[in-house]
Amino acid sequence: MNPTIKTVLVIGSGGVGSFYGGRLSKAGLEVSFLCRSDFHQVKSKGITIKSYQGDFLVTPTQVVARTEDYQGKPDLVLIATKVLAETNLVELLRPLIAPGVKLLLIQNGIEVERELANAYPNTPLLSAIAFIGVNKTGPGQIHHQLHGRLEIGAYPHGWDLELDQVMAAFEPTGLSVKHSTNIEKSRWKKLIWNAAFNPVSVLGLANTQQILTSPQSRLLLKGIMSEILAIANSRGLGLSEELIEQNIRVTEEFPPYKTSMLLDFEAHRPLEIESILGNPIRLAKESGVLVPHLETLQALLKLRVKALE
Amino acid sequence: MNPTIKTVLVIGSGGVGSFYGGRLSKAGLEVSFLCRSDFHQVKSKGITIKSYQGDFLVTPTQVVARTEDYQGKPDLVLIATKVLAETNLVELLRPLIAPGVKLLLIQNGIEVERELANAYPNTPLLSAIAFIGVNKTGPGQIHHQLHGRLEIGAYPHGWDLELDQVMAAFEPTGLSVKHSTNIEKSRWKKLIWNAAFNPVSVLGLANTQQILTSPQSRLLLKGIMSEILAIANSRGLGLSEELIEQNIRVTEEFPPYKTSMLLDFEAHRPLEIESILGNPIRLAKESGVLVPHLETLQALLKLRVKALE
């Protein structure tokens, strides 16, 4: 087994998958993409990344419409699909699972790894969260506006060698990639922001500044964040209360912007309600933590999304 | 002082004011209307009431654009404006306050009477809630679809003679008018429905059936109703927990419909957020009752309404 990662297959050609896959390709790896609606566009013209760090074009090694069509076995499968009930990742990945293949999941929310880990316990699973502002603006068209840091950890633990290999693969990209020794904790930390700003922005049709300006919704943000903290801490993660003020302060320092969930909503794309609200609510119930804010947001979002249909 | 009510001035020519004023007029009383945007239409063509109990035309005795312009003193001022921060009822009514004038407030929400009672402690104040389905469909155009029962009580107590006179004035209308011996309690009972269905319908853009069909929003309704009950009961009103199931069952038995707040929202009319959510939340704070659902709804509604501006 060759320890070096040379071939990568990206599943999910949205902003995140295209950007990280694109940077790995630019750094010299052989990067292929699984594309559905974008297949013909990407196959004929590649992926154009407009980035504040410099625009570039990605020409994939292979473009496939189904995982079965991939030629060979990739060293790394970079999974950056949205976390949606209708996506059966386990079945999607089945044709790729083989010795030497590693999985890297770059997704939002919590408990996104469990299903894959249960289905393929012998396949190294690395779990990552991306701190990035990147959007898909059209088929094969990506706009990278902000940051790009990754935090990567093993799920649930172990896979030390494989983690090193993945970190090494990202090194020539020049991107900031941090090893998280407790990826579960990192996910909960990021969830503090996501569970508050994303749903409130959609239900209130408001950008970050509009949310922070109204005293009631500012208080609401804190109420939501407190509930996320309480669930995390009921699981022994020891998150500090100070993270609440910190998340608010950091957001306030940025120019006003629309959350990714609001952008998805406005574009009539599906929303990641389960990984951001549904999973935390389920864990809260297991621990007996009361989460009325989260439950209210979840119920309203589900109604609101139905009204779009 | 003549105990019989012969002249009525209706403030607020929306569905409720027009309907009850119209029925009093049809029953032979001299009913005048204060109109703003509808002034010219109502002055020249009156008010047309399309009703499942029979259509009729209301020709007001006087149509005035300002309370100062009303000729004489009305025996009864029927106030059916929306409860909005921008409406200064105390100042609006000042030119009309005189011995023999009685006030009848037909409005939703709680604590809607306090300001008037404080400003005019010697003026009889009757407080009513309307169980009715009535909408304004255009200037001087009203559609009455459902019911028409009134519950009237004195605020806060007393005014027995005046209450009898108002009840007697409604007798020839044939409408069901009930004397509420505890109008505060009646308001809270109605608020159980209003505080739950109205905000959820706007934030979820959903009709009653759509709200009741989703398990999460059904649970949300119950959570909201429980908070209203808890505030009411912290004030010694002794509302039964059974009211929750009862409100849900009754709504389920009706054909699906849009709440009045959703209709207002869709027509870009202002929403009664304060009397339905703001006042209960304020009282909850005074009593130390936790109301996370209500606070979430209030914060989101305020954002959502701002997004319309």
Short mmCIF file of N, CA and C in Angstrom, two decimals, chain A residues 169-268:
data_model
loop_
_atom_site.label_atom_id
_atom_site.label_comp_id
_atom_site.label_asym_id
_atom_site.label_seq_id
_atom_site.Cartn_x
_atom_site.Cartn_y
_atom_site.Cartn_z
N ALA A 169 -1.24 15.50 1.92
CA ALA A 169 -1.79 15.76 0.58
C ALA A 169 -2.19 17.22 0.42
N PHE A 170 -2.66 17.82 1.53
CA PHE A 170 -3.10 19.21 1.46
C PHE A 170 -1.93 20.19 1.55
N GLU A 171 -0.77 19.70 2.01
CA GLU A 171 0.34 20.63 2.26
C GLU A 171 0.70 21.48 1.05
N PRO A 172 0.88 20.86 -0.14
CA PRO A 172 1.24 21.70 -1.30
C PRO A 172 0.16 22.68 -1.75
N THR A 173 -1.07 22.56 -1.23
CA THR A 173 -2.11 23.52 -1.62
C THR A 173 -1.90 24.88 -0.97
N GLY A 174 -1.10 24.90 0.11
CA GLY A 174 -0.89 26.16 0.83
C GLY A 174 -2.05 26.54 1.72
N LEU A 175 -3.09 25.70 1.75
CA LEU A 175 -4.24 26.01 2.61
C LEU A 175 -3.92 25.70 4.06
N SER A 176 -4.57 26.41 4.97
CA SER A 176 -4.39 26.13 6.38
C SER A 176 -5.21 24.90 6.76
N VAL A 177 -4.51 23.85 7.16
CA VAL A 177 -5.20 22.62 7.55
C VAL A 177 -4.74 22.24 8.94
N LYS A 178 -5.69 22.13 9.86
CA LYS A 178 -5.36 21.90 11.26
C LYS A 178 -5.81 20.50 11.66
N HIS A 179 -5.00 19.84 12.47
CA HIS A 179 -5.41 18.54 12.97
C HIS A 179 -6.26 18.75 14.22
N SER A 180 -7.49 18.31 14.17
CA SER A 180 -8.35 18.39 15.35
C SER A 180 -8.26 17.08 16.10
N THR A 181 -7.83 17.16 17.36
CA THR A 181 -7.70 15.92 18.15
C THR A 181 -9.05 15.46 18.68
N ASN A 182 -10.05 16.30 18.57
CA ASN A 182 -11.39 15.92 18.98
C ASN A 182 -12.39 16.55 18.00
N ILE A 183 -12.59 15.84 16.89
CA ILE A 183 -13.40 16.42 15.81
C ILE A 183 -14.86 16.58 16.25
N GLU A 184 -15.32 15.72 17.17
CA GLU A 184 -16.69 15.86 17.65
C GLU A 184 -16.83 17.23 18.32
N LYS A 185 -15.87 17.54 19.18
CA LYS A 185 -15.91 18.84 19.87
C LYS A 185 -15.82 20.00 18.88
N SER A 186 -14.96 19.86 17.87
CA SER A 186 -14.85 20.92 16.85
C SER A 186 -16.18 21.12 16.14
N ARG A 187 -16.85 20.01 15.83
CA ARG A 187 -18.15 20.11 15.15
C ARG A 187 -19.18 20.86 16.01
N TRP A 188 -19.21 20.53 17.29
CA TRP A 188 -20.16 21.22 18.18
C TRP A 188 -19.83 22.70 18.28
N LYS A 189 -18.55 23.01 18.30
CA LYS A 189 -18.15 24.42 18.35
C LYS A 189 -18.64 25.16 17.13
N LYS A 190 -18.50 24.53 15.97
CA LYS A 190 -18.96 25.20 14.75
C LYS A 190 -20.50 25.25 14.73
N LEU A 191 -21.10 24.23 15.31
CA LEU A 191 -22.57 24.15 15.32
C LEU A 191 -23.20 25.30 16.10
N ILE A 192 -22.48 25.80 17.10
CA ILE A 192 -23.00 26.94 17.88
C ILE A 192 -23.41 28.06 16.94
N TRP A 193 -22.56 28.34 15.98
CA TRP A 193 -22.88 29.40 15.02
C TRP A 193 -23.95 28.94 14.04
N ASN A 194 -23.73 27.76 13.47
CA ASN A 194 -24.61 27.28 12.40
C ASN A 194 -26.06 27.10 12.85
N ALA A 195 -26.26 26.54 14.03
CA ALA A 195 -27.62 26.25 14.48
C ALA A 195 -28.38 27.53 14.80
N ALA A 196 -27.64 28.59 15.11
CA ALA A 196 -28.30 29.86 15.44
C ALA A 196 -28.51 30.71 14.19
N PHE A 197 -27.43 31.06 13.52
CA PHE A 197 -27.56 32.02 12.42
C PHE A 197 -28.28 31.46 11.20
N ASN A 198 -28.03 30.19 10.86
CA ASN A 198 -28.64 29.66 9.64
C ASN A 198 -30.17 29.63 9.71
N PRO A 199 -30.78 28.97 10.71
CA PRO A 199 -32.25 28.93 10.72
C PRO A 199 -32.89 30.31 10.90
N VAL A 200 -32.31 31.13 11.77
CA VAL A 200 -32.91 32.46 12.00
C VAL A 200 -32.85 33.30 10.73
N SER A 201 -31.77 33.16 9.97
CA SER A 201 -31.65 33.95 8.74
C SER A 201 -32.73 33.56 7.73
N VAL A 202 -33.04 32.27 7.67
CA VAL A 202 -34.07 31.82 6.71
C VAL A 202 -35.46 32.24 7.18
N LEU A 203 -35.78 31.98 8.45
CA LEU A 203 -37.13 32.28 8.94
C LEU A 203 -37.37 33.78 9.02
N GLY A 204 -36.31 34.55 9.28
CA GLY A 204 -36.47 36.00 9.36
C GLY A 204 -36.13 36.70 8.05
N LEU A 205 -35.68 35.95 7.07
CA LEU A 205 -35.18 36.52 5.80
C LEU A 205 -34.26 37.69 6.08
N ALA A 206 -33.22 37.43 6.84
CA ALA A 206 -32.36 38.51 7.30
C ALA A 206 -30.89 38.13 7.16
N ASN A 207 -30.05 39.12 6.93
CA ASN A 207 -28.61 38.87 6.91
C ASN A 207 -28.06 38.98 8.34
N THR A 208 -26.77 38.70 8.50
CA THR A 208 -26.20 38.65 9.85
C THR A 208 -26.40 39.96 10.62
N GLN A 209 -26.22 41.07 9.93
CA GLN A 209 -26.34 42.35 10.62
C GLN A 209 -27.79 42.62 11.06
N GLN A 210 -28.73 42.31 10.18
CA GLN A 210 -30.14 42.53 10.53
C GLN A 210 -30.52 41.68 11.75
N ILE A 211 -30.01 40.48 11.82
CA ILE A 211 -30.30 39.61 12.97
C ILE A 211 -29.70 40.21 14.24
N LEU A 212 -28.47 40.69 14.12
CA LEU A 212 -27.77 41.18 15.31
C LEU A 212 -28.29 42.54 15.77
N THR A 213 -28.91 43.29 14.89
CA THR A 213 -29.38 44.63 15.23
C THR A 213 -30.64 44.59 16.08
N SER A 214 -31.53 43.63 15.81
CA SER A 214 -32.77 43.55 16.60
C SER A 214 -32.48 42.94 17.96
N PRO A 215 -32.85 43.63 19.07
CA PRO A 215 -32.54 43.11 20.40
C PRO A 215 -33.17 41.73 20.63
N GLN A 216 -34.40 41.54 20.13
CA GLN A 216 -35.05 40.25 20.35
C GLN A 216 -34.33 39.10 19.64
N SER A 217 -33.91 39.34 18.40
CA SER A 217 -33.30 38.21 17.71
C SER A 217 -31.87 37.99 18.19
N ARG A 218 -31.25 39.05 18.68
CA ARG A 218 -29.93 38.89 19.29
C ARG A 218 -30.03 37.99 20.53
N LEU A 219 -31.07 38.23 21.31
CA LEU A 219 -31.32 37.41 22.49
C LEU A 219 -31.67 35.98 22.08
N LEU A 220 -32.41 35.89 20.98
CA LEU A 220 -32.78 34.56 20.47
C LEU A 220 -31.53 33.78 20.08
N LEU A 221 -30.59 34.44 19.41
CA LEU A 221 -29.33 33.77 19.04
C LEU A 221 -28.68 33.17 20.27
N LYS A 222 -28.63 33.98 21.33
CA LYS A 222 -27.97 33.51 22.55
C LYS A 222 -28.72 32.33 23.16
N GLY A 223 -30.06 32.38 23.09
CA GLY A 223 -30.86 31.27 23.61
C GLY A 223 -30.58 29.99 22.85
N ILE A 224 -30.48 30.10 21.53
CA ILE A 224 -30.20 28.91 20.70
C ILE A 224 -28.81 28.38 21.01
N MET A 225 -27.84 29.29 21.07
CA MET A 225 -26.45 28.87 21.33
C MET A 225 -26.33 28.19 22.69
N SER A 226 -27.07 28.70 23.67
CA SER A 226 -27.04 28.08 25.01
C SER A 226 -27.54 26.64 24.95
N GLU A 227 -28.56 26.41 24.15
CA GLU A 227 -29.08 25.04 24.05
C GLU A 227 -28.06 24.10 23.41
N ILE A 228 -27.37 24.59 22.36
CA ILE A 228 -26.33 23.76 21.73
C ILE A 228 -25.22 23.45 22.73
N LEU A 229 -24.81 24.48 23.48
CA LEU A 229 -23.79 24.27 24.52
C LEU A 229 -24.25 23.23 25.54
N ALA A 230 -25.52 23.33 25.95
CA ALA A 230 -26.03 22.41 26.97
C ALA A 230 -26.01 20.97 26.48
N ILE A 231 -26.37 20.77 25.20
CA ILE A 231 -26.33 19.39 24.67
C ILE A 231 -24.88 18.91 24.62
N ALA A 232 -24.00 19.74 24.08
CA ALA A 232 -22.59 19.34 23.96
C ALA A 232 -22.02 19.00 25.33
N ASN A 233 -22.35 19.84 26.31
CA ASN A 233 -21.77 19.62 27.63
C ASN A 233 -22.40 18.44 28.36
N SER A 234 -23.65 18.11 27.99
CA SER A 234 -24.25 16.89 28.55
C SER A 234 -23.52 15.66 28.02
N ARG A 235 -22.75 15.84 26.93
CA ARG A 235 -21.96 14.75 26.36
C ARG A 235 -20.50 14.86 26.77
N GLY A 236 -20.26 15.70 27.77
CA GLY A 236 -18.92 15.77 28.35
C GLY A 236 -17.90 16.54 27.52
N LEU A 237 -18.36 17.39 26.61
CA LEU A 237 -17.40 18.07 25.73
C LEU A 237 -16.81 19.33 26.35
N GLY A 238 -17.39 19.80 27.44
CA GLY A 238 -16.80 20.92 28.17
C GLY A 238 -16.62 22.19 27.35
N LEU A 239 -17.65 22.61 26.63
CA LEU A 239 -17.56 23.87 25.87
C LEU A 239 -17.82 25.04 26.82
N SER A 240 -17.06 26.11 26.60
CA SER A 240 -17.18 27.27 27.49
C SER A 240 -18.34 28.17 27.08
N GLU A 241 -19.02 28.73 28.07
CA GLU A 241 -20.12 29.69 27.84
C GLU A 241 -19.63 30.90 27.03
N GLU A 242 -18.34 31.17 27.14
CA GLU A 242 -17.79 32.34 26.44
C GLU A 242 -17.90 32.24 24.93
N LEU A 243 -18.07 31.00 24.44
CA LEU A 243 -18.17 30.82 22.99
C LEU A 243 -19.37 31.56 22.42
N ILE A 244 -20.39 31.78 23.25
CA ILE A 244 -21.59 32.48 22.78
C ILE A 244 -21.25 33.91 22.39
N GLU A 245 -20.71 34.66 23.35
CA GLU A 245 -20.35 36.05 23.06
C GLU A 245 -19.33 36.13 21.93
N GLN A 246 -18.41 35.17 21.95
CA GLN A 246 -17.35 35.15 20.94
C GLN A 246 -17.92 34.99 19.53
N ASN A 247 -18.87 34.06 19.37
CA ASN A 247 -19.50 33.86 18.06
C ASN A 247 -20.23 35.11 17.60
N ILE A 248 -20.87 35.78 18.53
CA ILE A 248 -21.61 36.99 18.17
C ILE A 248 -20.65 38.11 17.79
N ARG A 249 -19.58 38.25 18.59
CA ARG A 249 -18.62 39.33 18.35
C ARG A 249 -17.94 39.15 16.99
N VAL A 250 -17.52 37.93 16.71
CA VAL A 250 -16.82 37.67 15.44
C VAL A 250 -17.74 37.98 14.26
N THR A 251 -19.01 37.61 14.38
CA THR A 251 -19.95 37.85 13.27
C THR A 251 -20.18 39.34 13.08
N GLU A 252 -20.21 40.03 14.19
CA GLU A 252 -20.43 41.48 14.15
C GLU A 252 -19.28 42.20 13.44
N GLU A 253 -18.09 41.62 13.54
CA GLU A 253 -16.92 42.28 12.95
C GLU A 253 -16.87 42.15 11.43
N PHE A 254 -17.61 41.16 10.90
CA PHE A 254 -17.66 40.97 9.45
C PHE A 254 -18.66 41.92 8.81
N PRO A 255 -18.47 42.23 7.54
CA PRO A 255 -19.53 42.96 6.83
C PRO A 255 -20.80 42.07 6.83
N PRO A 256 -22.00 42.67 6.74
CA PRO A 256 -23.24 41.89 6.73
C PRO A 256 -23.21 40.85 5.61
N TYR A 257 -23.64 39.64 5.90
CA TYR A 257 -23.72 38.65 4.81
C TYR A 257 -24.88 37.68 5.05
N LYS A 258 -25.27 37.06 3.95
CA LYS A 258 -26.34 36.05 4.01
C LYS A 258 -25.72 34.72 4.35
N THR A 259 -26.35 33.96 5.25
CA THR A 259 -25.83 32.64 5.61
C THR A 259 -25.98 31.70 4.41
N SER A 260 -25.23 30.60 4.46
CA SER A 260 -25.31 29.63 3.36
C SER A 260 -26.71 29.03 3.28
N MET A 261 -27.36 28.87 4.45
CA MET A 261 -28.71 28.30 4.42
C MET A 261 -29.69 29.27 3.78
N LEU A 262 -29.52 30.55 4.01
CA LEU A 262 -30.40 31.54 3.37
C LEU A 262 -30.17 31.56 1.86
N LEU A 263 -28.89 31.46 1.45
CA LEU A 263 -28.60 31.41 0.01
C LEU A 263 -29.23 30.17 -0.62
N ASP A 264 -29.11 29.04 0.08
CA ASP A 264 -29.74 27.81 -0.42
C ASP A 264 -31.26 27.99 -0.52
N PHE A 265 -31.84 28.57 0.52
CA PHE A 265 -33.29 28.76 0.57
C PHE A 265 -33.75 29.64 -0.59
N GLU A 266 -33.04 30.73 -0.79
CA GLU A 266 -33.44 31.67 -1.85
C GLU A 266 -33.30 31.04 -3.24
N ALA A 267 -32.36 30.09 -3.34
CA ALA A 267 -32.16 29.43 -4.63
C ALA A 267 -33.02 28.17 -4.74
N HIS A 268 -33.91 27.97 -3.78
CA HIS A 268 -34.80 26.80 -3.74
C HIS A 268 -34.02 25.49 -3.70
#
